[in-house]
Amino acid sequence: MCDALQLPIIDLFSPDRFSTANSIRQTLVLGAKKYPLLCIQFVTLSKCNEICFQTHEVFEQACVDHGFFYLVNHGVDEGLIKKVFEQSSIFFSLPIEDKMMLAKKNHRGYTALYAEKLDTTSLSSKGDPKESFYIGPLSDNLNQWPLEEDLPSWRVTMETYHQKVLSAATKLLSLIALSLKLEEDFFEKVGALNEPLAFIRLLRYPGDLDTSSEEICGASAHSDYGTVTLLMTDGVPGLQVCREKSAQPLVWEDVASVSGAFIVNIGDMMERWTNCLFRSTLHRVLRPRQERYSVAFLTNPNKDCIVECLESCCSESCPPRFPPIKSLDYLEERTRLAYGL
Ligand SMILES: O=C(O)CCC(=O)C(=O)O
Ligand SMILES: [Fe+2]
């Protein structure tokens, strides 16, 4: 197996950066011997309203070079994360008829094995061998909930997780704004964070499928559509990134899980905002040998927010590569392509 990518680490709040660095170093040495992480670089948002030179370097690595990084001290409790994985596992183990009662409507609910294909360029007519369940914004009452008698803790667990991860994502976006030399509340001011279209995507990749050997992916190659995605996995390997999407052949590198840390990636709308300065990196999940669970938190701007090239990211010699677009129009187009609607 190849070495994993050495991703930078962004720290949302750490009173003691050195002990955090050491504990992460330890986790990687103990838990993933094949995944050395040589340089650990931190950015902290604790009291920061100004971004220093060193911080810019980390952001350059995180968002410009990789489009992927780890997020630590994010404020989402370990116990809550464990509960989300427990509840997810209980739901996915229900009989298929029960799960199909909550089949996806209004972008929320259950999608069965092979129902969705993340790689819209693939010629295969078959979808990805994974199941998912989507939970969207809490304010519009469109979410579908399993029956309380079947899963009494489900709704409160998922709602709490939605709120907590959204709050971490909001802090992260202010750090990203600062790194782009914008006001800390830039994304709030442009309306992106006013009822953002934020979705939890619970995922289960079965490990025991008897399928043809050509099917190598559990989640086929894709980039995420929104601003940032905060991913938590159960530690079973499989996630890979391709840093050069135009290279032939594509080169895939493993991303190791760091216990308790979110793996964050930049999405396509952030790439549009920054005129491709920040990278929305192609990624995929290999078909795992053993069952694998993950939880992606996909953040998208408010439906009416106009995503347009930032002034600081274009010039006469580097004009905007994309026209302004309304967030919802962009999402609808991408979803239509993904689901063949
Ligand atoms: O399951 C994973 O590790 C990644 C999932 C993913 O890329 C997604 O849901 O967009
Ligand atoms: Fe993704």
PDB file of N, CA, C and O and ligand atoms in Angstrom, residues 118 201 222-224 229 265 283 298, ligand 2:
ATOM      1  N   LEU A 118     -21.886   8.522  -8.197  1.00  0.00           N
ATOM      2  CA  LEU A 118     -21.276   9.836  -7.995  1.00  0.00           C
ATOM      3  C   LEU A 118     -20.449  10.282  -9.203  1.00  0.00           C
ATOM      4  O   LEU A 118     -20.304  11.465  -9.453  1.00  0.00           O
ATOM      5  N   ARG A 201     -24.932  13.214   5.018  1.00  0.00           N
ATOM      6  CA  ARG A 201     -25.084  12.030   4.170  1.00  0.00           C
ATOM      7  C   ARG A 201     -24.475  10.853   4.935  1.00  0.00           C
ATOM      8  O   ARG A 201     -23.258  10.765   5.091  1.00  0.00           O
ATOM      9  N   HIS A 222     -15.557  11.602  -7.814  1.00  0.00           N
ATOM     10  CA  HIS A 222     -16.412  12.792  -7.876  1.00  0.00           C
ATOM     11  C   HIS A 222     -15.743  13.933  -7.123  1.00  0.00           C
ATOM     12  O   HIS A 222     -14.792  13.721  -6.370  1.00  0.00           O
ATOM     13  N   SER A 223     -16.271  15.140  -7.303  1.00  0.00           N
ATOM     14  CA  SER A 223     -15.925  16.230  -6.399  1.00  0.00           C
ATOM     15  C   SER A 223     -17.239  16.634  -5.737  1.00  0.00           C
ATOM     16  O   SER A 223     -18.322  16.348  -6.268  1.00  0.00           O
ATOM     17  N   ASP A 224     -17.153  17.269  -4.576  1.00  0.00           N
ATOM     18  CA  ASP A 224     -18.388  17.661  -3.887  1.00  0.00           C
ATOM     19  C   ASP A 224     -18.837  19.019  -4.428  1.00  0.00           C
ATOM     20  O   ASP A 224     -18.028  19.801  -4.903  1.00  0.00           O
ATOM     21  N   THR A 229     -16.889  20.167   2.800  1.00  0.00           N
ATOM     22  CA  THR A 229     -17.487  18.925   3.306  1.00  0.00           C
ATOM     23  C   THR A 229     -16.674  18.476   4.511  1.00  0.00           C
ATOM     24  O   THR A 229     -15.439  18.498   4.464  1.00  0.00           O
ATOM     25  N   ASN A 265     -12.889  18.631   2.841  1.00  0.00           N
ATOM     26  CA  ASN A 265     -12.490  18.957   1.474  1.00  0.00           C
ATOM     27  C   ASN A 265     -13.277  20.150   0.952  1.00  0.00           C
ATOM     28  O   ASN A 265     -14.392  20.426   1.379  1.00  0.00           O
ATOM     29  N   HIS A 283     -12.203  12.804  -5.655  1.00  0.00           N
ATOM     30  CA  HIS A 283     -11.951  11.744  -4.672  1.00  0.00           C
ATOM     31  C   HIS A 283     -12.886  10.571  -4.916  1.00  0.00           C
ATOM     32  O   HIS A 283     -13.874  10.692  -5.656  1.00  0.00           O
ATOM     33  N   LEU A 298     -22.257  17.887   4.131  1.00  0.00           N
ATOM     34  CA  LEU A 298     -22.040  18.665   2.903  1.00  0.00           C
ATOM     35  C   LEU A 298     -22.639  20.050   3.091  1.00  0.00           C
ATOM     36  O   LEU A 298     -23.842  20.176   3.349  1.00  0.00           O
TER      37      LEU A 298
HETATM   38 FE    FE B   2     -17.349  13.384  -1.665  1.00  0.00          FE
END
